[in-house]
Amino acid sequence: MPEPEKAELQIPKAALEALAAAVEVRTVATVKDAGGLDWYYPLGTRDEDHVEFAPMPGGEEVFLRMSSHREQTLVVTIEQWYELVGHIVLPGTDG
């Protein structure tokens, strides 16, 4: 699986809040990319700009990206993820 391009990524606060709310109540949808990675996003936002995230195997890091800039991916540690969206269980982890 190719390594995502690492770049500075600006995520609007409203988009991050929508993501956190969706994950907390488990209303996320998923799409698999060409490399087989599952990307999650708030349900019902597929046709609008939104934040997507992909937990990495092992649960130590999470990839974040905006749907409008998928070529720019932010890699955060699980601790940083919790600071961004709160301590919520990620899909595919024991949490």
XYZ file of N, CA and C in Angstrom:
285
model
N 0.854 -1.173 0.000
C 0.000 0.000 0.000
C 0.898 1.233 0.000
N 0.676 2.165 -0.915
C 1.522 3.359 -0.973
C 1.310 4.256 0.242
N 2.390 4.865 0.685
C 2.347 5.799 1.815
C 1.674 7.091 1.367
N 0.650 7.563 2.105
C 0.020 8.834 1.721
C 1.007 9.983 1.795
N 0.814 10.967 0.930
C 1.646 12.158 0.948
C 1.407 12.891 2.260
N 2.493 13.246 2.958
C 2.365 13.974 4.206
C 2.468 15.462 3.919
N 1.481 16.209 4.378
C 1.431 17.638 4.099
C 0.704 18.343 5.222
N 0.867 19.658 5.262
C 0.096 20.441 6.212
C -1.337 20.478 5.723
N -2.255 20.194 6.615
C -3.656 20.094 6.247
C -4.480 20.963 7.174
N -5.328 21.786 6.603
C -6.206 22.627 7.402
C -7.595 22.013 7.385
N -8.091 21.720 8.560
C -9.418 21.131 8.694
C -10.314 22.152 9.384
N -11.384 22.568 8.727
C -12.295 23.513 9.374
C -12.873 22.934 10.658
N -12.988 23.764 11.678
C -13.486 23.320 12.974
C -14.863 22.670 12.841
N -15.742 23.243 12.044
C -17.094 22.688 11.874
C -17.042 21.275 11.295
N -16.138 21.038 10.355
C -16.005 19.711 9.754
C -15.500 18.709 10.780
N -14.553 19.113 11.612
C -14.026 18.232 12.649
C -15.090 17.940 13.705
N -15.866 18.954 14.070
C -16.942 18.753 15.049
C -18.003 17.799 14.497
N -18.330 17.923 13.219
C -19.304 17.024 12.594
C -18.781 15.590 12.595
N -17.494 15.436 12.324
C -16.892 14.109 12.340
C -16.940 13.520 13.745
N -16.541 14.299 14.737
C -16.533 13.808 16.121
C -17.931 13.378 16.550
N -18.921 14.172 16.223
C -20.302 13.840 16.586
C -20.759 12.562 15.890
N -20.432 12.431 14.617
C -20.846 11.250 13.861
C -20.192 9.983 14.401
N -18.903 10.060 14.727
C -18.210 8.883 15.236
C -18.732 8.522 16.626
N -18.991 9.521 17.440
C -19.453 9.271 18.801
C -20.774 8.505 18.813
N -21.660 8.830 17.911
C -22.948 8.131 17.871
C -22.976 7.038 16.798
N -21.816 6.751 16.242
C -21.633 5.671 15.272
C -22.512 5.833 14.030
N -22.537 7.049 13.507
C -23.261 7.297 12.257
C -22.262 7.687 11.179
N -21.328 6.792 10.932
C -20.319 7.026 9.904
C -20.516 6.040 8.760
N -20.133 6.479 7.592
C -20.123 5.623 6.408
C -18.661 5.333 6.085
N -18.425 4.381 5.241
C -17.053 4.039 4.896
C -16.917 3.806 3.400
N -15.730 4.093 2.920
C -15.377 3.817 1.534
C -13.954 3.272 1.530
N -13.712 2.281 0.710
C -12.384 1.666 0.612
C -11.624 2.324 -0.532
N -10.374 2.735 -0.260
C -9.581 3.354 -1.326
C -8.895 2.277 -2.167
N -8.171 2.710 -3.181
C -7.517 1.778 -4.107
C -6.508 0.876 -3.413
N -5.945 1.350 -2.292
C -4.980 0.550 -1.551
C -5.610 -0.378 -0.530
N -6.943 -0.366 -0.436
C -7.634 -1.251 0.496
C -7.868 -0.666 1.876
N -7.549 0.617 2.064
C -7.723 1.266 3.356
C -9.156 1.765 3.500
N -9.792 1.490 4.625
C -11.147 1.964 4.890
C -11.100 3.381 5.426
N -11.780 4.290 4.727
C -11.899 5.689 5.142
C -13.317 5.922 5.636
N -13.456 6.514 6.809
C -14.753 6.783 7.417
C -15.064 8.274 7.323
N -16.350 8.594 7.221
C -16.783 9.991 7.129
C -18.204 10.078 7.679
N -18.651 11.278 8.073
C -20.009 11.412 8.613
C -21.064 10.982 7.595
N -21.970 10.128 8.026
C -23.052 9.647 7.179
C -23.847 10.820 6.615
N -24.163 10.758 5.338
C -24.968 11.788 4.700
C -24.183 12.983 4.186
N -22.842 12.914 4.248
C -22.038 14.063 3.799
C -21.224 13.753 2.552
N -21.470 12.650 1.907
C -20.640 12.224 0.775
C -20.551 13.279 -0.324
N -21.631 14.021 -0.551
C -21.650 14.998 -1.640
C -21.234 16.400 -1.217
N -20.776 16.563 0.020
C -20.292 17.864 0.473
C -18.894 17.693 1.064
N -18.178 18.788 1.223
C -16.826 18.743 1.773
C -16.893 18.218 3.208
N -16.075 17.226 3.520
C -16.106 16.609 4.843
C -14.738 16.045 5.207
N -14.562 15.773 6.487
C -13.344 15.138 6.980
C -13.499 13.630 6.855
N -12.438 12.968 6.443
C -12.402 11.514 6.393
C -11.260 11.045 7.274
N -11.419 9.875 7.896
C -10.337 9.331 8.707
C -10.199 7.843 8.470
N -8.989 7.362 8.677
C -8.706 5.937 8.525
C -7.800 5.500 9.666
N -8.312 4.676 10.586
C -7.459 4.142 11.646
C -6.437 3.183 11.046
N -5.222 3.283 11.515
C -4.176 2.413 11.001
C -4.182 1.093 11.748
N -3.797 0.006 11.074
C -3.702 -1.279 11.772
C -2.792 -1.136 12.991
N -3.210 -1.705 14.086
C -2.452 -1.588 15.322
C -2.993 -0.491 16.223
N -3.721 0.452 15.648
C -4.389 1.467 16.438
C -3.531 2.569 17.019
N -2.303 2.731 16.531
C -1.420 3.760 17.083
C -1.504 5.096 16.356
N -1.989 5.070 15.104
C -2.078 6.292 14.304
C -3.403 6.320 13.548
N -3.789 7.534 13.160
C -5.004 7.745 12.380
C -4.656 8.695 11.239
N -5.104 8.369 10.031
C -4.956 9.269 8.894
C -6.191 10.158 8.832
N -6.004 11.446 8.572
C -7.094 12.406 8.389
C -6.891 13.120 7.059
N -7.995 13.435 6.390
C -7.918 14.212 5.157
C -9.270 14.873 4.916
N -9.243 15.934 4.135
C -10.477 16.571 3.698
C -10.871 15.937 2.365
N -12.157 15.745 2.145
C -12.607 15.136 0.892
C -12.243 15.991 -0.318
N -12.090 17.289 -0.102
C -11.726 18.182 -1.197
C -10.230 18.172 -1.505
N -9.431 17.563 -0.629
C -7.967 17.514 -0.799
C -7.450 16.141 -0.384
N -7.931 15.111 -1.011
C -7.564 13.747 -0.601
C -6.081 13.445 -0.787
N -5.406 14.218 -1.630
C -3.972 13.986 -1.836
C -3.150 14.459 -0.640
N -3.739 15.229 0.249
C -3.051 15.727 1.445
C -3.592 14.987 2.664
N -2.729 14.199 3.291
C -3.141 13.381 4.427
C -2.339 13.764 5.659
N -3.036 13.909 6.751
C -2.417 14.212 8.034
C -2.359 12.920 8.831
N -1.196 12.585 9.364
C -1.038 11.406 10.205
C -0.941 11.896 11.647
N -1.850 11.419 12.494
C -1.833 11.810 13.900
C -1.711 10.569 14.765
N -1.099 10.734 15.926
C -1.035 9.626 16.876
C -2.415 9.439 17.487
N -2.629 8.310 18.105
C -3.922 8.058 18.728
C -4.186 9.082 19.831
N -3.132 9.521 20.513
C -3.291 10.543 21.546
C -3.760 11.864 20.941
N -3.191 12.249 19.801
C -3.621 13.468 19.110
C -5.063 13.335 18.623
N -5.427 12.149 18.152
C -6.800 11.898 17.710
C -7.772 12.157 18.865
N -7.439 11.616 20.031
C -8.309 11.803 21.193
C -8.421 13.281 21.564
N -7.350 14.037 21.413
C -7.402 15.474 21.681
C -8.299 16.180 20.664
N -8.298 15.713 19.416
C -9.100 16.339 18.370
C -10.587 16.035 18.509
N -10.932 14.796 18.725
C -12.345 14.407 18.688
C -12.846 13.766 19.974
N -12.008 13.673 20.970
C -12.435 13.065 22.220
C -12.115 11.582 22.237
N -12.243 10.994 23.392
C -11.909 9.575 23.547
C -13.092 8.731 23.116
N -13.101 8.402 21.844
C -14.175 7.609 21.271
C -13.574 6.355 20.659
N -14.351 5.329 20.551
C -13.860 4.065 19.997
C -13.802 4.181 18.486
N -12.637 3.904 17.938
C -12.462 3.899 16.485
C -12.975 2.594 15.903
N -13.579 2.645 14.728
C -13.990 1.387 14.071
C -12.793 0.475 13.898
N -12.979 -0.785 14.170
C -11.906 -1.767 13.974
C -10.903 -1.843 15.099
N -11.151 -1.153 16.221
C -10.248 -1.226 17.361
C -11.026 -1.700 18.572
N -10.293 -2.134 19.592
C -10.937 -2.578 20.827
C -11.306 -1.405 21.702
N -10.631 -0.228 21.471
C -10.919 1.030 22.132
C -11.027 0.946 23.595
